[in-house]
XYZ file of C-alpha atoms in Angstrom:
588
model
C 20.328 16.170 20.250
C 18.865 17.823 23.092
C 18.507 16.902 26.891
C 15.472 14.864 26.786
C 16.929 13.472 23.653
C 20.073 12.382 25.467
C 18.227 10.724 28.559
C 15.910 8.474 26.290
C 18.814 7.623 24.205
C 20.664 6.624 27.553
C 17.582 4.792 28.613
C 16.965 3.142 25.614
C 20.738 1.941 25.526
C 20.348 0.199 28.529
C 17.263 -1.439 27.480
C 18.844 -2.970 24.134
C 22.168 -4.146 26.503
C 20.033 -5.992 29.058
C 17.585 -7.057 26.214
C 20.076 -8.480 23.843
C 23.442 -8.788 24.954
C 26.406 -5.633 26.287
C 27.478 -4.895 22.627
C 24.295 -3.627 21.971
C 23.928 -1.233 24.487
C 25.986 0.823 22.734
C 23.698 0.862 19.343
C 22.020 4.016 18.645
C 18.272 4.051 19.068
C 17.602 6.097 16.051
C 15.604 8.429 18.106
C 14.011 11.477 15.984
C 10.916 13.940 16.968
C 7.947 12.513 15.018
C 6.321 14.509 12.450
C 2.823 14.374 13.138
C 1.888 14.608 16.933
C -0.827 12.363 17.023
C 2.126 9.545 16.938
C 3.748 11.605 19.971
C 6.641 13.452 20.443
C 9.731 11.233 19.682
C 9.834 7.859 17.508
C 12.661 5.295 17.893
C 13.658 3.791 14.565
C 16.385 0.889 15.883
C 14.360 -2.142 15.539
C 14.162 -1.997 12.369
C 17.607 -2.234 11.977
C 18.431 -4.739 13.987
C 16.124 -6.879 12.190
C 18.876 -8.265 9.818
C 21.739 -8.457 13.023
C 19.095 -10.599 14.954
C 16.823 -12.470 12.627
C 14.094 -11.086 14.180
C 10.737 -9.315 12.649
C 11.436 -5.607 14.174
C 7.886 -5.873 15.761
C 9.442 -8.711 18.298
C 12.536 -6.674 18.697
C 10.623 -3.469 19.496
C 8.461 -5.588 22.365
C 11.767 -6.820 23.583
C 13.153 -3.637 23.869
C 9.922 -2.579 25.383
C 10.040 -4.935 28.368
C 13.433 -3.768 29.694
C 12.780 -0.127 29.028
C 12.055 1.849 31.766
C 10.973 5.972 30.367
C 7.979 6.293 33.388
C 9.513 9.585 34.534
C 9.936 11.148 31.259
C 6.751 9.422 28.810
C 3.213 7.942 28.691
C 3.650 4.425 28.235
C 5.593 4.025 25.201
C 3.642 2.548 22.141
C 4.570 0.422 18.633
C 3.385 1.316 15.954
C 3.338 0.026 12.378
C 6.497 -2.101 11.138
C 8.419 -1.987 14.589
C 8.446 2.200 15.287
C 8.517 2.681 19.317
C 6.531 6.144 19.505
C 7.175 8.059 22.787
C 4.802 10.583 24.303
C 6.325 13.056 26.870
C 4.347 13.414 30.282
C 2.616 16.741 30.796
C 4.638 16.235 34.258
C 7.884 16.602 32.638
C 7.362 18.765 30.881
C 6.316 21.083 33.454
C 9.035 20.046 35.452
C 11.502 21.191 32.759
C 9.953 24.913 32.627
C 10.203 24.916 35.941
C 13.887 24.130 36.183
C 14.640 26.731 33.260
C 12.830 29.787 34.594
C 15.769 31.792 35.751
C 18.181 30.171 33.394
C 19.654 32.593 31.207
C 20.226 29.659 29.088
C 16.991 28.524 29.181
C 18.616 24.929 29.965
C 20.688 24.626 27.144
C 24.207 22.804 28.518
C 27.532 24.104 26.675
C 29.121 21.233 24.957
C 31.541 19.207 26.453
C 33.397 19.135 23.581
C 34.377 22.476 23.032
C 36.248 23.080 19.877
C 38.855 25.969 18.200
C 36.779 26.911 15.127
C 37.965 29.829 12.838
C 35.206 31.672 11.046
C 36.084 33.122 7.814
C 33.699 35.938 7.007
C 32.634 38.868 5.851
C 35.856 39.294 3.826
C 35.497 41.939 1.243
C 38.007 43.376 -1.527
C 40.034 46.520 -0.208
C 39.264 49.591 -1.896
C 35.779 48.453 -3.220
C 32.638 49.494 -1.898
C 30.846 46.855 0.077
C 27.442 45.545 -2.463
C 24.367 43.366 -1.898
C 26.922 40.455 -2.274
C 28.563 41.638 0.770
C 25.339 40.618 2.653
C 25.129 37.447 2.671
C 28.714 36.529 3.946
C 28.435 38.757 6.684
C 24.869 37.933 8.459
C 25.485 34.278 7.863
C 29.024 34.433 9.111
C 28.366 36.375 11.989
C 24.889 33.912 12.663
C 27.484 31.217 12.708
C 29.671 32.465 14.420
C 27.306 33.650 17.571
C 25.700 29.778 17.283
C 29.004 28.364 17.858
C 30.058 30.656 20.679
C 26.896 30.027 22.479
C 27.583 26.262 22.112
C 31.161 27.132 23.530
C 33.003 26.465 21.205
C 36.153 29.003 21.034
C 35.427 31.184 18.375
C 37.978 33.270 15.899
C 36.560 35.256 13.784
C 38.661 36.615 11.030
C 37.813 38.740 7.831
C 40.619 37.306 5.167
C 40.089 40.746 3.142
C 41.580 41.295 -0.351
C 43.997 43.541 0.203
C 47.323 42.626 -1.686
C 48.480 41.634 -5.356
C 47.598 43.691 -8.718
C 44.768 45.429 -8.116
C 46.660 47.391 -5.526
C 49.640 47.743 -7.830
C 46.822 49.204 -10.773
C 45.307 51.825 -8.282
C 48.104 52.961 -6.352
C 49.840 53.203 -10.010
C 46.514 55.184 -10.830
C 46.828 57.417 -7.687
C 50.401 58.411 -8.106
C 50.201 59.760 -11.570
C 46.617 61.531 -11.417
C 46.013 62.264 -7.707
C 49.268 62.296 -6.085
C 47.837 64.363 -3.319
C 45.081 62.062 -2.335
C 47.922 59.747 -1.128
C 49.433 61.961 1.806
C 46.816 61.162 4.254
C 43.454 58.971 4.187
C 41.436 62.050 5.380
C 41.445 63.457 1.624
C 39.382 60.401 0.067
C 36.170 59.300 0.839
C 35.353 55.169 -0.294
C 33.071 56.189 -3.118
C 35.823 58.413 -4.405
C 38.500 55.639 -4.055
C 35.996 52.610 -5.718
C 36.136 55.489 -8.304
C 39.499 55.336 -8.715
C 39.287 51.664 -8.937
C 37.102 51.380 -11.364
C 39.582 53.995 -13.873
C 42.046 52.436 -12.856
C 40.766 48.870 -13.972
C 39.796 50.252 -17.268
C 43.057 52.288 -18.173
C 45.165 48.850 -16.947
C 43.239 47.121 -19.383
C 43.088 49.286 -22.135
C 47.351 50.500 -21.779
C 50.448 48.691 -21.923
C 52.510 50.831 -20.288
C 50.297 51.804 -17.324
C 49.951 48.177 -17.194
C 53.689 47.977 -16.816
C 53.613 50.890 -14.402
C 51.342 48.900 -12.099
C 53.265 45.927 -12.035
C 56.346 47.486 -11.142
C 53.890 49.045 -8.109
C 53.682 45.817 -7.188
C 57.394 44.749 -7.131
C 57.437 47.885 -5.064
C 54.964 47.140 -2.659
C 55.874 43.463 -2.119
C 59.728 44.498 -1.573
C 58.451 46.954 1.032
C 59.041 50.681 -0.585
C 58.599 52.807 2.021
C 56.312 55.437 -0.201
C 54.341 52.578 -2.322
C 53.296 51.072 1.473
C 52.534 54.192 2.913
C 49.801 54.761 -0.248
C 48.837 51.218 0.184
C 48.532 51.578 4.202
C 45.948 54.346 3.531
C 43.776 52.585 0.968
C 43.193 50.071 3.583
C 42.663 52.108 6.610
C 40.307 54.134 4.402
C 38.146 51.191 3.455
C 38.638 49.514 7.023
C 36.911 52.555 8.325
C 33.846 52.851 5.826
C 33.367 49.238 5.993
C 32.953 49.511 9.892
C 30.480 52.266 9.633
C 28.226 49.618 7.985
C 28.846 46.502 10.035
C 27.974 48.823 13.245
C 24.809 49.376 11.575
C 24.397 45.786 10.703
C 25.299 44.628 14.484
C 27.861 42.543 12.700
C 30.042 41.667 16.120
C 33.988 42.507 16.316
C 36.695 40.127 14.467
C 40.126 39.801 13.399
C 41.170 41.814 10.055
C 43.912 39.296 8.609
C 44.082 40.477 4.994
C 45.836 38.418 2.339
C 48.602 40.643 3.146
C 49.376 39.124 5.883
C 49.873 35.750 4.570
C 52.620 37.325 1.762
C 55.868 36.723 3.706
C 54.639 32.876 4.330
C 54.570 32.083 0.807
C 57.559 30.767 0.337
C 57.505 28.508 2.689
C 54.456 27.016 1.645
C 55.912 26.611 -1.971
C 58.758 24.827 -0.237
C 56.824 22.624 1.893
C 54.814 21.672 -1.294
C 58.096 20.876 -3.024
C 59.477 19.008 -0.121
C 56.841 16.868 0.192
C 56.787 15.920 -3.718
C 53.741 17.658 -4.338
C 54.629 20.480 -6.789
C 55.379 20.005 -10.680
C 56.978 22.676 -13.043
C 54.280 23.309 -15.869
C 55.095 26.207 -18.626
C 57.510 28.187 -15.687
C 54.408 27.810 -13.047
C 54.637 25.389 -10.028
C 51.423 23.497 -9.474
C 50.093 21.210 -7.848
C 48.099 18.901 -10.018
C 44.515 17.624 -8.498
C 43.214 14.718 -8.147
C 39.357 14.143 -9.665
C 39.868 17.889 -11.636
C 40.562 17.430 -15.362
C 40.374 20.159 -17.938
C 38.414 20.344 -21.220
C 40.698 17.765 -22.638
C 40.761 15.377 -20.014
C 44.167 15.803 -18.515
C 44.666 16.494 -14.793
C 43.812 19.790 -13.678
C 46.912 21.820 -11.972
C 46.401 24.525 -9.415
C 49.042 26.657 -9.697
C 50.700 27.667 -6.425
C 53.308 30.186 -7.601
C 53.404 31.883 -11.581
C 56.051 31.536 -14.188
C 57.178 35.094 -13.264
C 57.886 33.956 -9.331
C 54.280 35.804 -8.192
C 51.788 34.122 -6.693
C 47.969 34.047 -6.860
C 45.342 33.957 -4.138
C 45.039 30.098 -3.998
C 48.316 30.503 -2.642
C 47.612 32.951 -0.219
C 44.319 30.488 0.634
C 46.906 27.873 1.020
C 49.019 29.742 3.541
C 46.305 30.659 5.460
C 45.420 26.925 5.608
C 48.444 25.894 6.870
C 48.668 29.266 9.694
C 45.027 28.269 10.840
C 46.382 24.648 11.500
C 49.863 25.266 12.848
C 49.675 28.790 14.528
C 45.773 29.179 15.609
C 45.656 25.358 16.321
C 42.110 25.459 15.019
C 40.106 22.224 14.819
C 36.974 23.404 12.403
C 37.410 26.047 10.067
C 34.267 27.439 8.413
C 34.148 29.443 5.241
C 30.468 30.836 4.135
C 31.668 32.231 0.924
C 29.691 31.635 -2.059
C 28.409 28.406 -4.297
C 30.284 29.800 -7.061
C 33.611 29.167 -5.085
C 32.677 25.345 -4.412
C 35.120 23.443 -6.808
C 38.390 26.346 -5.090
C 37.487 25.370 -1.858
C 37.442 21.651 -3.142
C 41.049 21.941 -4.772
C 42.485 24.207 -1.624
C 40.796 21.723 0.763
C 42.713 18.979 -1.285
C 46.109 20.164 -1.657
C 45.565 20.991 2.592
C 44.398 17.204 3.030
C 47.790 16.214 0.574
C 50.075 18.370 2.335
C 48.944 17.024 5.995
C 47.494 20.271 7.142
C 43.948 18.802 6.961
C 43.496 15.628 9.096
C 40.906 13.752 10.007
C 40.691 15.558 13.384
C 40.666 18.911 11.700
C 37.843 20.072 9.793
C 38.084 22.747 6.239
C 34.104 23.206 5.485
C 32.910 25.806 2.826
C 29.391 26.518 3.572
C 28.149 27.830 0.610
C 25.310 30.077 -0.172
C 23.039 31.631 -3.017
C 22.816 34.901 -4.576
C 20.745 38.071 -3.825
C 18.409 38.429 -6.812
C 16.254 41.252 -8.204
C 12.526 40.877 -8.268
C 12.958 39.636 -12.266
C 14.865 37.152 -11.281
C 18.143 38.260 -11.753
C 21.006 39.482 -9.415
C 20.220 42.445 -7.428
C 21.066 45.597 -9.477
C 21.104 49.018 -9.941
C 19.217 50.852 -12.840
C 22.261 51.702 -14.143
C 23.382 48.015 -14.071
C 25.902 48.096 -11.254
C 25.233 45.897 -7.879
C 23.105 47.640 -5.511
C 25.730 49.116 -2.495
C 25.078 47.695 0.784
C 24.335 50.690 2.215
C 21.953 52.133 0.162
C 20.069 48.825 0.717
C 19.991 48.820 4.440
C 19.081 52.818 4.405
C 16.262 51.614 2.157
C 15.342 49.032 4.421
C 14.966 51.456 7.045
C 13.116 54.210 5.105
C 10.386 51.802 4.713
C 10.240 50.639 8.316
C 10.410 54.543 8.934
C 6.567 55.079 6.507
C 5.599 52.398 7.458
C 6.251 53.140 11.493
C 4.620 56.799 11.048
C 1.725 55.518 9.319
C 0.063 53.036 11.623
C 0.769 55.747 14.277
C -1.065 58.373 12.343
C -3.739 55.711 11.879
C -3.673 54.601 15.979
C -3.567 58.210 16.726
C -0.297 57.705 18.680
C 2.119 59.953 19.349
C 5.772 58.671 19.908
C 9.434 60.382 20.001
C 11.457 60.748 17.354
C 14.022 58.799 19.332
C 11.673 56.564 19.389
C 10.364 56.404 15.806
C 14.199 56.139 14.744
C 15.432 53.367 16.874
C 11.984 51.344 15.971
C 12.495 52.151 12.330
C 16.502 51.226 12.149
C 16.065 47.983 14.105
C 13.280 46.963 12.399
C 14.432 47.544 8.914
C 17.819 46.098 9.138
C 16.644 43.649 11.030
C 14.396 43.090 7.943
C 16.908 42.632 5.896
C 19.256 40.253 7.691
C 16.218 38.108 8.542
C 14.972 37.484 4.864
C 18.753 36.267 4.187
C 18.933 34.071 7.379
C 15.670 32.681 6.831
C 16.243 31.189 3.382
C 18.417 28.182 3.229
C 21.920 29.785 2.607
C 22.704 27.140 -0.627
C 20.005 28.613 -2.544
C 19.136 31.990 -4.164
C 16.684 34.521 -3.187
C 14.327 37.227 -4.714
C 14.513 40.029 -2.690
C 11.321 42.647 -2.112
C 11.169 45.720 0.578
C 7.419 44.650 0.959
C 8.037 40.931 1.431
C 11.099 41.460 4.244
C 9.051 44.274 6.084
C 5.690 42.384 6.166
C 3.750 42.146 9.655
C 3.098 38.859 8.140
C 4.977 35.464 7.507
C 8.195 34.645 8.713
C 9.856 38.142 8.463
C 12.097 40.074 11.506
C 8.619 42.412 11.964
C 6.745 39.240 12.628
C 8.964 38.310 15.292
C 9.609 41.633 16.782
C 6.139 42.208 17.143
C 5.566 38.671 18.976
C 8.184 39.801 21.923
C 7.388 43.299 21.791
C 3.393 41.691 22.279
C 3.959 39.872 25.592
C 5.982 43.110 26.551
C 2.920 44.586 26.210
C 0.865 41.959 28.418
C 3.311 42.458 31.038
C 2.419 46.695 30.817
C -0.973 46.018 30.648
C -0.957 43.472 33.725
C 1.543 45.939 35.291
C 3.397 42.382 36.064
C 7.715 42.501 36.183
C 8.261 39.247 34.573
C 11.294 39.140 36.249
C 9.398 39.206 39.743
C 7.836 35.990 39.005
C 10.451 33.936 40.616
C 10.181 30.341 40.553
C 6.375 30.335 40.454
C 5.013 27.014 39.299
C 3.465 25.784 35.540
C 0.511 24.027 35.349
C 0.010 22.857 31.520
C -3.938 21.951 31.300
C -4.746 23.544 28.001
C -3.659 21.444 24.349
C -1.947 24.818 23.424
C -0.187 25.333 26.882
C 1.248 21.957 26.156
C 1.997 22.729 22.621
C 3.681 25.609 23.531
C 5.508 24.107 26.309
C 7.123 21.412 24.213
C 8.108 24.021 21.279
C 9.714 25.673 24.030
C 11.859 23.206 25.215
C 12.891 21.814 21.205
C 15.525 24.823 21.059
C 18.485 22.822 22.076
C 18.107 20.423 20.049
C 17.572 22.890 16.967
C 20.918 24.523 17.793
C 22.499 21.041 17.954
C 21.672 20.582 14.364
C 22.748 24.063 13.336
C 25.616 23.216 14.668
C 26.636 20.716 12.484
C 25.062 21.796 9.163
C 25.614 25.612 9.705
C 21.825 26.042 8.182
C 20.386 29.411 9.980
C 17.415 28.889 8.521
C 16.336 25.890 10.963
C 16.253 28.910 13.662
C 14.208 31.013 11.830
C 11.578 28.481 11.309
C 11.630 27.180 14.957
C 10.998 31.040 16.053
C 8.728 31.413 13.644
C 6.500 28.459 14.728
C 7.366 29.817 18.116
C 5.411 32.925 17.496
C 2.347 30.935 15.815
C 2.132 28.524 18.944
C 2.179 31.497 21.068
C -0.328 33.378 19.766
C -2.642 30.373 19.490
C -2.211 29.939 23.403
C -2.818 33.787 23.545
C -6.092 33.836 21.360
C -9.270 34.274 23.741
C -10.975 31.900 21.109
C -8.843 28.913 21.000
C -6.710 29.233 23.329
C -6.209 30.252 27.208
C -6.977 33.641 29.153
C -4.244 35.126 30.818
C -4.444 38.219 32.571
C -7.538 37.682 33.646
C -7.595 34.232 34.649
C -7.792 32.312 37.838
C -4.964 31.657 39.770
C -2.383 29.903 39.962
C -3.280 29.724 36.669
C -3.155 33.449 35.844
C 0.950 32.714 37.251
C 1.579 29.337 35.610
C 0.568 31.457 32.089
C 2.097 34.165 32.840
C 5.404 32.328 33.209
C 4.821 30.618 29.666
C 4.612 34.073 28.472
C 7.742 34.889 29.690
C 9.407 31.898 28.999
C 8.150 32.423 25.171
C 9.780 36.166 25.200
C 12.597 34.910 26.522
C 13.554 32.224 23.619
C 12.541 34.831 21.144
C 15.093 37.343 22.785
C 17.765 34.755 22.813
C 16.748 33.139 18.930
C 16.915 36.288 17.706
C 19.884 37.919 19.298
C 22.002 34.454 17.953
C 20.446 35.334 14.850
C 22.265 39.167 15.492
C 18.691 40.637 16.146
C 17.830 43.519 18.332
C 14.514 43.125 20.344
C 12.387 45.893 20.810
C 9.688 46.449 24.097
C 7.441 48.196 21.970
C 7.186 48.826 17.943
């Protein structure tokens, strides 16, 4: 809800209380922004549900509510429409009185909460030793989206990668290492990631294929888990190896700094957790494995589905090590939200993890688990984003694609506008842009659903893409050149909203709070992308000579008042974007 939201809910409050009795002033008014303009800006909803509590016709109620309500220095007279709606029409005076106040606001007005909460961010989270893929994308843009929301909120934010970096699969390719490439464990400057996915990938195939290798790389694992001085060293070097190649990429990416808390770290807090489980009455024995079984999860035959915590052979999977890390992020990081955007295909683990938490008492009411879950990357037939050769596409051959496209198509419109830039220049514009691109086409699609993904679609100068936007602040950069105005120099000048799209702009302007405030709750990135996007459409309908305003050459103080809206505009871009993790550019 944002600030104007807030005061009319007050307002409205007090109306209900002095209209129908104290316990009502503390009803909410139902207050929403209306759909379709000509209605106004916001609609109140509460009469109609008040109908039954007073055995009134909502029309009465709504005139009742009407007569104590006092919104003069915020709306036009307020109006009701159809069954009992109160529709509310902001004053061109407010709103111009709320630009006014925001000008030099970094913040653009938006008040940190006043509930500011621990919340743990699980993300990007990848698998030690492999190369990062196209399904590496997704957790990492919408984590880190999430993540920079929150902060800006002010909420205290921990972000921590829970990276696969323990258990078999180490066992199999250190096993692997040791008996063909000995040498390549000494030191992690010998190995490059694409050699060491590689050797992952043999590795898999000869554990799978021979009994005693398979034997080999268990007993790797006994080694590694009771600390073997050699077996950790080789395992120490895997992960600084990958920790260092996957870097590389989230520096391109602008994917911002966080805490690398592999499931390693949870090992030595296993058995507690088993105990704690046991203690509490939770865990059964079932064929040597302790489980816990869940409530609402039945298998094929209709019996009660266990999740088992630790195997018959006294190892223990990763639900246990999600389990552990459940319990640290409650008792050790105190968190109070915990946010995991990992994807759909992980829905019913979270569920079980989330329940065993809720069981044990590490999930209360007052703490929230949440597993924001999100869609796949697909191919232009359809199907997930591959290689020719059939693997997934690698991450960063997908963002260096990105940006050899940006790169043509840079070069070509300045052959074409017989420009002649840097290549400095033409590299920044074509990096930003194209990975921009391509974190923009993922935040822009509502994260529980798939996506096709096309080079021409994401780059497009069109639609709601990153170029789109880019191009809309790098635009009223370009007014300011041309004007040879410093923005920044305008001070507090005042805004004068005369035009339809002055005010339309104006009041899209001031709607970013309260599309945060949602984001906030339902962790949908998307919603920003759409607001900016409409953003840039209202602003360059105020901008066109045709049907809009003039600008540069208008009268003043108009020629100020505009000015300041263009500003204002570039500003909320700059700040959508860079919550989105987008780079703006001055001139593309």
């Amino acid at each position: 809800m944002n600030a104007t939201q807030e005061q009319l809910k007050v307002k409205f409050q007090q109306a209900m209380g002095a209209a129908f009795g104290a316990e009502y002033a503390e009803i909410d008014p139902i207050l929403v922004s209306t759909n379709n303009p000509k209605f106004g800006d916001y609609q109140a909803n509460v009469s109609l549900s008040l109908a039954k509590k007073l055995g009134q016709q909502p029309r009465a109620i709504a005139s009742a509510i009407l007569d104590k309500l006092d919104v003069s220095d915020i709306c036009e007279p307020p109006e009701i429409a159809g069954p009992g709606f109160i529709n509310l029409k902001l004053k061109t005076t407010y709103l111009e009185a709320q630009l006014n106040a925001i000008q030099t606001d970094p913040r653009l007005g938006i008040a940190p909460t006043k509930n500011p909460k621990r919340v743990i961010v699980d993300y990007p989270s990848p698998n030690i030793a492999k190369e990062m893929h196209v399904g590496h994308l997704r957790p990492a843009v919408i984590g880190d989206c999430i993540s920079r929301i929150l902060e800006f909120v002010g909420d205290d934010v921990l972000r921590i990668s829970h990276v696969g970096d323990w258990g078999t699969p180490f066992g199999m390719l250190i096993a692997y290492l040791q008996t063909e490439y000995p040498e390549a464990l000494t030191t992690d400057e010998t190995l490059d990631l694409g050699d060491l996915s590689s050797f992952y990938r043999q590795a898999k195939k000869r554990f799978d294929t021979d009994e005693e290798f398979k034997e080999v790389a268990r007993q790797a694992v006994v080694q590694l888990q009771a600390g073997d001085e050699k077996t950790l060293l080789a395992w120490k070097i895997v992960c600084q190896l990958s920790s260092r190649a996957y870097q590389v990429i989230y520096n391109l990416m602008g994917i911002a700094p966080f805490i690398e808390r592999g499931e390693s770290f949870y090992n030595a807090l296993l058995p507690e957790v088993v105990e704690e489980l046991d203690k509490l009455g939770l865990l059964v024995e079932n064929q040597g494995a302790k489980c816990v079984f869940l409530e609402g999860f039945t298998n094929r035959d209709g019996e009660p589905l266990p999740l088992i915590v630790q195997k018959s052979d006294g190892g223990y999977n990763y639900a246990a090590t999600d389990l552990a890390a459940i319990r640290y992020r409650v008792k050790v990081d105190k968190a109070q939200r915990v946010i995991y955007p990992v994807g759909a295909e992980q829905t019913n683990h979270f569920a079980q993890i989330f329940q065993v938490g809720r069981r044990a008492g590490w999930i209360t009411d007052n703490i929230e688990f949440v597993h924001a879950p999100f869609g796949l990357v697909l191919g232009e037939d359809g199907q997930k984003l591959k290689t020719r050769s059939g693997d997934a596409v690698r991450l960063q051959d997908l963002l260096d694609g990105a940006i050899a496209h940006a790169r043509a198509d840079l070069e070509k419109r300045l052959q074409e506008d017989k420009r002649e830039e840097t290549e400095e220049f033409i590299n920044k514009v074509a990096e930003v842009v194209g990975v921009s691109a391509v974190k923009y086409a993922d935040l822009s699609q509502n994260r529980t659903s798939s996506y096709i993904f096309s080079y021409d679609k994401v780059l497009a100068l069109q639609g709601n893409t990153a170029p789109y936007m880019l191009y809309a602040y790098a635009r009223i950069q370009g007014i300011s050149r041309k004007g040879d105005i410093n923005f920044e120099q305008l001070g507090n000048a005042k805004v004068l909203l005369q035009h339809e799209t002055e005010i339309t702009l104006a009041k899209h302007i001031l709607q970013l709070d309260e599309v945060i405030s949602v984001i906030e709750q339902d962790l949908l990135p998307n919603r920003l992308c759409e607001y900016l996007f409409q953003l840039s459409q209202k602003f360059n309908l105020f901008y066109d000579r045709d049907r809009g305003v003039r600008v540069l050459d208008a009268e003043e103080p108009l020629r100020t008042s505009r000015l300041v809206l263009c500003n204002l505009t570039a500003k909320t871009l700059k700040l959508g974007l860079s919550l989105l993790g987008i780079e703006v550019l001055e001139r593309m």
